[in-house]
Amino acid sequence: MATKIIDVREYTVRAHKRQIHTRIFNFVCKECNQATKRETFGPRPLYCESCRPPQPPKKSVQASRKAKPRVMNYQSDINLG
């Protein structure tokens, strides 16, 4: 059986468990001014679940790469043959 070396550019991470610390915040929504309760692991939220602005989709690794230049074919006025 023949062997060869290949470039591996993609990788996967083994599934694992991570412990995060969440808190329940009681606050007044900035949009609808209603007293609400929300559980989160970050800083104090500003909006309730119904008023929360939509989150932009996460960019993939492929989309952030710079495009490679394309080959250009030029026509010459001089005939060499």
Short mmCIF file of N, CA, C and O in Angstrom, two decimals:
data_model
loop_
_atom_site.label_atom_id
_atom_site.label_comp_id
_atom_site.label_asym_id
_atom_site.label_seq_id
_atom_site.Cartn_x
_atom_site.Cartn_y
_atom_site.Cartn_z
N MET A 1 0.84 -1.17 0.00
CA MET A 1 0.00 0.00 0.00
C MET A 1 0.89 1.24 0.00
O MET A 1 1.79 1.37 0.81
N ALA A 2 0.64 2.18 -0.91
CA ALA A 2 1.43 3.40 -1.01
C ALA A 2 1.02 4.40 0.07
O ALA A 2 -0.13 4.46 0.47
N THR A 3 2.00 5.17 0.53
CA THR A 3 1.72 6.20 1.53
C THR A 3 2.03 7.56 0.92
O THR A 3 2.88 7.69 0.04
N LYS A 4 1.33 8.56 1.39
CA LYS A 4 1.59 9.93 0.96
C LYS A 4 1.24 10.88 2.08
O LYS A 4 0.47 10.55 2.98
N ILE A 5 1.79 12.08 2.00
CA ILE A 5 1.52 13.10 2.99
C ILE A 5 0.56 14.10 2.37
O ILE A 5 0.75 14.55 1.24
N ILE A 6 -0.51 14.41 3.10
CA ILE A 6 -1.50 15.37 2.60
C ILE A 6 -1.60 16.54 3.57
O ILE A 6 -1.28 16.40 4.76
N ASP A 7 -1.98 17.69 3.06
CA ASP A 7 -2.22 18.87 3.89
C ASP A 7 -3.64 18.83 4.41
O ASP A 7 -4.58 18.82 3.63
N VAL A 8 -3.81 18.81 5.71
CA VAL A 8 -5.14 18.83 6.30
C VAL A 8 -5.37 20.23 6.83
O VAL A 8 -4.66 20.71 7.71
N ARG A 9 -6.36 20.92 6.27
CA ARG A 9 -6.63 22.30 6.68
C ARG A 9 -7.89 22.42 7.51
O ARG A 9 -8.15 23.46 8.07
N GLU A 10 -8.70 21.40 7.57
CA GLU A 10 -9.91 21.43 8.38
C GLU A 10 -9.70 20.55 9.60
O GLU A 10 -8.96 19.57 9.55
N TYR A 11 -10.35 20.89 10.66
CA TYR A 11 -10.25 20.08 11.86
C TYR A 11 -11.57 20.11 12.60
O TYR A 11 -12.40 20.98 12.38
N THR A 12 -11.77 19.14 13.44
CA THR A 12 -12.97 19.09 14.27
C THR A 12 -12.54 19.00 15.73
O THR A 12 -11.45 18.53 16.04
N VAL A 13 -13.41 19.46 16.58
CA VAL A 13 -13.13 19.42 18.01
C VAL A 13 -13.98 18.32 18.62
O VAL A 13 -15.16 18.19 18.29
N ARG A 14 -13.39 17.54 19.46
CA ARG A 14 -14.13 16.48 20.11
C ARG A 14 -15.21 17.08 21.01
O ARG A 14 -15.00 18.11 21.64
N ALA A 15 -16.36 16.46 21.03
CA ALA A 15 -17.47 16.95 21.86
C ALA A 15 -17.06 16.94 23.33
O ALA A 15 -16.38 16.03 23.79
N HIS A 16 -17.43 17.98 24.03
CA HIS A 16 -17.09 18.08 25.44
C HIS A 16 -18.17 18.87 26.16
O HIS A 16 -19.03 19.46 25.54
N LYS A 17 -18.11 18.84 27.48
CA LYS A 17 -19.06 19.59 28.29
C LYS A 17 -18.33 20.78 28.90
O LYS A 17 -17.17 20.68 29.26
N ARG A 18 -19.02 21.90 28.98
CA ARG A 18 -18.46 23.09 29.56
C ARG A 18 -19.46 23.65 30.56
O ARG A 18 -20.64 23.68 30.29
N GLN A 19 -18.97 24.08 31.69
CA GLN A 19 -19.84 24.63 32.71
C GLN A 19 -19.86 26.15 32.58
O GLN A 19 -18.81 26.79 32.56
N ILE A 20 -21.06 26.72 32.45
CA ILE A 20 -21.20 28.17 32.41
C ILE A 20 -22.04 28.61 33.59
O ILE A 20 -22.87 27.85 34.10
N HIS A 21 -21.81 29.81 34.05
CA HIS A 21 -22.53 30.33 35.21
C HIS A 21 -23.55 31.35 34.72
O HIS A 21 -23.20 32.36 34.13
N THR A 22 -24.83 31.06 34.95
CA THR A 22 -25.89 31.96 34.52
C THR A 22 -26.50 32.67 35.72
O THR A 22 -26.38 32.20 36.86
N ARG A 23 -27.11 33.80 35.45
CA ARG A 23 -27.81 34.56 36.48
C ARG A 23 -29.18 34.93 35.96
O ARG A 23 -29.39 35.06 34.76
N ILE A 24 -30.12 35.11 36.87
CA ILE A 24 -31.46 35.58 36.50
C ILE A 24 -31.52 37.06 36.82
O ILE A 24 -31.29 37.47 37.96
N PHE A 25 -31.78 37.86 35.80
CA PHE A 25 -31.85 39.31 35.96
C PHE A 25 -33.30 39.76 35.93
O PHE A 25 -34.07 39.36 35.07
N ASN A 26 -33.67 40.61 36.86
CA ASN A 26 -34.96 41.31 36.86
C ASN A 26 -34.66 42.74 36.41
O ASN A 26 -33.86 43.43 37.04
N PHE A 27 -35.26 43.16 35.30
CA PHE A 27 -34.96 44.47 34.75
C PHE A 27 -36.15 45.01 33.99
O PHE A 27 -37.14 44.31 33.78
N VAL A 28 -36.08 46.27 33.58
CA VAL A 28 -37.11 46.91 32.78
C VAL A 28 -36.64 46.94 31.34
O VAL A 28 -35.54 47.43 31.05
N CYS A 29 -37.45 46.41 30.43
CA CYS A 29 -37.10 46.34 29.01
C CYS A 29 -36.98 47.76 28.45
O CYS A 29 -37.81 48.63 28.72
N LYS A 30 -35.94 47.98 27.66
CA LYS A 30 -35.68 49.30 27.07
C LYS A 30 -36.70 49.65 25.98
O LYS A 30 -36.98 50.82 25.74
N GLU A 31 -37.27 48.64 25.34
CA GLU A 31 -38.20 48.86 24.23
C GLU A 31 -39.64 49.04 24.71
O GLU A 31 -40.29 50.03 24.40
N CYS A 32 -40.15 48.07 25.47
CA CYS A 32 -41.57 48.09 25.85
C CYS A 32 -41.82 48.59 27.28
O CYS A 32 -42.96 48.67 27.71
N ASN A 33 -40.75 48.89 28.02
CA ASN A 33 -40.83 49.41 29.39
C ASN A 33 -41.63 48.51 30.34
O ASN A 33 -42.31 48.99 31.24
N GLN A 34 -41.56 47.21 30.13
CA GLN A 34 -42.22 46.24 31.01
C GLN A 34 -41.18 45.61 31.92
O GLN A 34 -40.05 45.33 31.50
N ALA A 35 -41.55 45.36 33.17
CA ALA A 35 -40.67 44.65 34.09
C ALA A 35 -40.62 43.19 33.64
O ALA A 35 -41.66 42.57 33.39
N THR A 36 -39.43 42.64 33.50
CA THR A 36 -39.29 41.28 33.00
C THR A 36 -38.14 40.57 33.70
O THR A 36 -37.34 41.19 34.40
N LYS A 37 -38.07 39.27 33.51
CA LYS A 37 -37.06 38.42 34.11
C LYS A 37 -36.42 37.59 32.99
O LYS A 37 -37.12 37.05 32.14
N ARG A 38 -35.09 37.52 32.99
CA ARG A 38 -34.40 36.75 31.94
C ARG A 38 -33.13 36.13 32.50
O ARG A 38 -32.39 36.78 33.24
N GLU A 39 -32.86 34.88 32.10
CA GLU A 39 -31.65 34.19 32.52
C GLU A 39 -30.60 34.33 31.43
O GLU A 39 -30.85 34.06 30.27
N THR A 40 -29.41 34.77 31.82
CA THR A 40 -28.34 34.96 30.85
C THR A 40 -26.99 34.73 31.52
O THR A 40 -26.88 34.78 32.75
N PHE A 41 -25.96 34.49 30.72
CA PHE A 41 -24.63 34.27 31.28
C PHE A 41 -23.72 35.47 31.04
O PHE A 41 -22.58 35.50 31.47
N GLY A 42 -24.19 36.49 30.33
CA GLY A 42 -23.39 37.67 30.05
C GLY A 42 -23.76 38.81 30.97
O GLY A 42 -24.23 38.62 32.09
N PRO A 43 -23.57 40.04 30.50
CA PRO A 43 -23.95 41.21 31.30
C PRO A 43 -25.47 41.37 31.34
O PRO A 43 -26.20 40.65 30.66
N ARG A 44 -25.93 42.35 32.09
CA ARG A 44 -27.37 42.57 32.23
C ARG A 44 -27.99 42.87 30.87
O ARG A 44 -27.52 43.75 30.15
N PRO A 45 -29.04 42.16 30.50
CA PRO A 45 -29.67 42.40 29.19
C PRO A 45 -30.46 43.70 29.19
O PRO A 45 -30.86 44.21 30.24
N LEU A 46 -30.67 44.26 28.00
CA LEU A 46 -31.44 45.50 27.86
C LEU A 46 -32.87 45.24 27.42
O LEU A 46 -33.76 46.04 27.72
N TYR A 47 -33.09 44.14 26.70
CA TYR A 47 -34.40 43.87 26.10
C TYR A 47 -34.95 42.54 26.58
O TYR A 47 -34.21 41.62 26.88
N CYS A 48 -36.30 42.43 26.59
CA CYS A 48 -36.94 41.16 26.92
C CYS A 48 -36.86 40.24 25.69
O CYS A 48 -36.42 40.66 24.62
N GLU A 49 -37.29 39.00 25.83
CA GLU A 49 -37.19 38.03 24.73
C GLU A 49 -37.99 38.46 23.51
O GLU A 49 -37.58 38.23 22.37
N SER A 50 -39.14 39.10 23.68
CA SER A 50 -39.97 39.47 22.54
C SER A 50 -39.44 40.72 21.82
O SER A 50 -39.64 40.89 20.62
N CYS A 51 -38.75 41.61 22.53
CA CYS A 51 -38.24 42.85 21.92
C CYS A 51 -36.78 42.75 21.48
O CYS A 51 -36.26 43.68 20.89
N ARG A 52 -36.14 41.65 21.78
CA ARG A 52 -34.72 41.50 21.47
C ARG A 52 -34.46 41.63 19.97
O ARG A 52 -35.13 40.99 19.18
N PRO A 53 -33.51 42.49 19.56
CA PRO A 53 -33.25 42.63 18.12
C PRO A 53 -32.66 41.35 17.55
O PRO A 53 -31.97 40.61 18.26
N PRO A 54 -32.92 41.06 16.26
CA PRO A 54 -32.38 39.84 15.66
C PRO A 54 -30.86 39.88 15.60
O PRO A 54 -30.27 40.94 15.36
N GLN A 55 -30.25 38.74 15.83
CA GLN A 55 -28.79 38.64 15.81
C GLN A 55 -28.31 38.35 14.39
O GLN A 55 -28.92 37.58 13.67
N PRO A 56 -27.19 38.97 13.96
CA PRO A 56 -26.67 38.67 12.63
C PRO A 56 -26.13 37.24 12.59
O PRO A 56 -25.65 36.73 13.60
N PRO A 57 -26.23 36.57 11.43
CA PRO A 57 -25.71 35.21 11.35
C PRO A 57 -24.19 35.20 11.51
O PRO A 57 -23.51 36.15 11.10
N LYS A 58 -23.69 34.14 12.11
CA LYS A 58 -22.25 34.03 12.30
C LYS A 58 -21.57 33.74 10.97
O LYS A 58 -22.06 32.94 10.18
N LYS A 59 -20.45 34.38 10.74
CA LYS A 59 -19.71 34.19 9.49
C LYS A 59 -18.92 32.90 9.57
O LYS A 59 -18.33 32.57 10.60
N SER A 60 -18.87 32.19 8.46
CA SER A 60 -18.08 30.97 8.44
C SER A 60 -16.63 31.33 8.15
O SER A 60 -16.30 32.43 7.72
N VAL A 61 -15.74 30.38 8.36
CA VAL A 61 -14.31 30.61 8.13
C VAL A 61 -14.05 30.80 6.64
O VAL A 61 -13.22 31.62 6.26
N GLN A 62 -14.76 30.10 5.78
CA GLN A 62 -14.56 30.19 4.34
C GLN A 62 -14.91 31.59 3.82
O GLN A 62 -14.27 32.09 2.93
N ALA A 63 -15.94 32.23 4.35
CA ALA A 63 -16.39 33.52 3.84
C ALA A 63 -15.41 34.64 4.16
O ALA A 63 -15.36 35.64 3.47
N SER A 64 -14.60 34.49 5.21
CA SER A 64 -13.70 35.55 5.61
C SER A 64 -12.38 35.55 4.82
O SER A 64 -11.61 36.48 4.93
N ARG A 65 -12.11 34.50 4.07
CA ARG A 65 -10.87 34.44 3.30
C ARG A 65 -10.92 35.38 2.11
O ARG A 65 -11.95 35.60 1.50
N LYS A 66 -9.76 35.91 1.77
CA LYS A 66 -9.65 36.80 0.63
C LYS A 66 -9.70 35.95 -0.65
O LYS A 66 -9.10 34.89 -0.72
N ALA A 67 -10.40 36.45 -1.66
CA ALA A 67 -10.52 35.71 -2.92
C ALA A 67 -9.19 35.70 -3.66
O ALA A 67 -8.45 36.69 -3.66
N LYS A 68 -8.88 34.59 -4.30
CA LYS A 68 -7.65 34.48 -5.07
C LYS A 68 -7.83 35.21 -6.40
O LYS A 68 -8.92 35.24 -6.97
N PRO A 69 -6.75 35.80 -6.94
CA PRO A 69 -6.87 36.48 -8.23
C PRO A 69 -7.12 35.48 -9.36
O PRO A 69 -6.65 34.35 -9.32
N ARG A 70 -7.87 35.90 -10.35
CA ARG A 70 -8.20 35.03 -11.47
C ARG A 70 -7.22 35.25 -12.62
O ARG A 70 -6.67 36.33 -12.79
N VAL A 71 -7.05 34.22 -13.44
CA VAL A 71 -6.16 34.29 -14.60
C VAL A 71 -6.81 35.14 -15.68
O VAL A 71 -7.99 35.00 -15.98
N MET A 72 -6.00 36.05 -16.29
CA MET A 72 -6.50 36.91 -17.36
C MET A 72 -5.87 36.47 -18.68
O MET A 72 -4.67 36.21 -18.74
N ASN A 73 -6.66 36.37 -19.73
CA ASN A 73 -6.16 36.05 -21.06
C ASN A 73 -6.18 37.32 -21.90
O ASN A 73 -7.21 37.97 -22.04
N TYR A 74 -5.02 37.67 -22.45
CA TYR A 74 -4.91 38.88 -23.26
C TYR A 74 -4.68 38.50 -24.71
O TYR A 74 -3.98 37.54 -25.02
N GLN A 75 -5.24 39.28 -25.62
CA GLN A 75 -5.05 39.10 -27.05
C GLN A 75 -3.94 40.06 -27.52
O GLN A 75 -3.96 41.24 -27.18
N SER A 76 -2.97 39.53 -28.26
CA SER A 76 -1.87 40.34 -28.75
C SER A 76 -2.12 40.75 -30.20
O SER A 76 -2.71 39.99 -30.99
N ASP A 77 -1.66 41.95 -30.59
CA ASP A 77 -1.77 42.41 -31.98
C ASP A 77 -0.63 41.82 -32.84
O ASP A 77 -0.74 41.79 -34.07
N ILE A 78 0.43 41.34 -32.23
CA ILE A 78 1.59 40.81 -32.96
C ILE A 78 1.42 39.32 -33.15
O ILE A 78 1.13 38.58 -32.21
N ASN A 79 1.63 38.85 -34.41
CA ASN A 79 1.57 37.42 -34.72
C ASN A 79 2.97 36.86 -34.68
O ASN A 79 3.83 37.25 -35.49
N LEU A 80 3.26 35.91 -33.79
CA LEU A 80 4.58 35.34 -33.66
C LEU A 80 4.80 34.10 -34.52
O LEU A 80 5.92 33.65 -34.68
N GLY A 81 3.79 33.55 -35.08
CA GLY A 81 3.94 32.29 -35.78
C GLY A 81 3.86 32.34 -37.22
O GLY A 81 4.25 32.69 -38.21
#
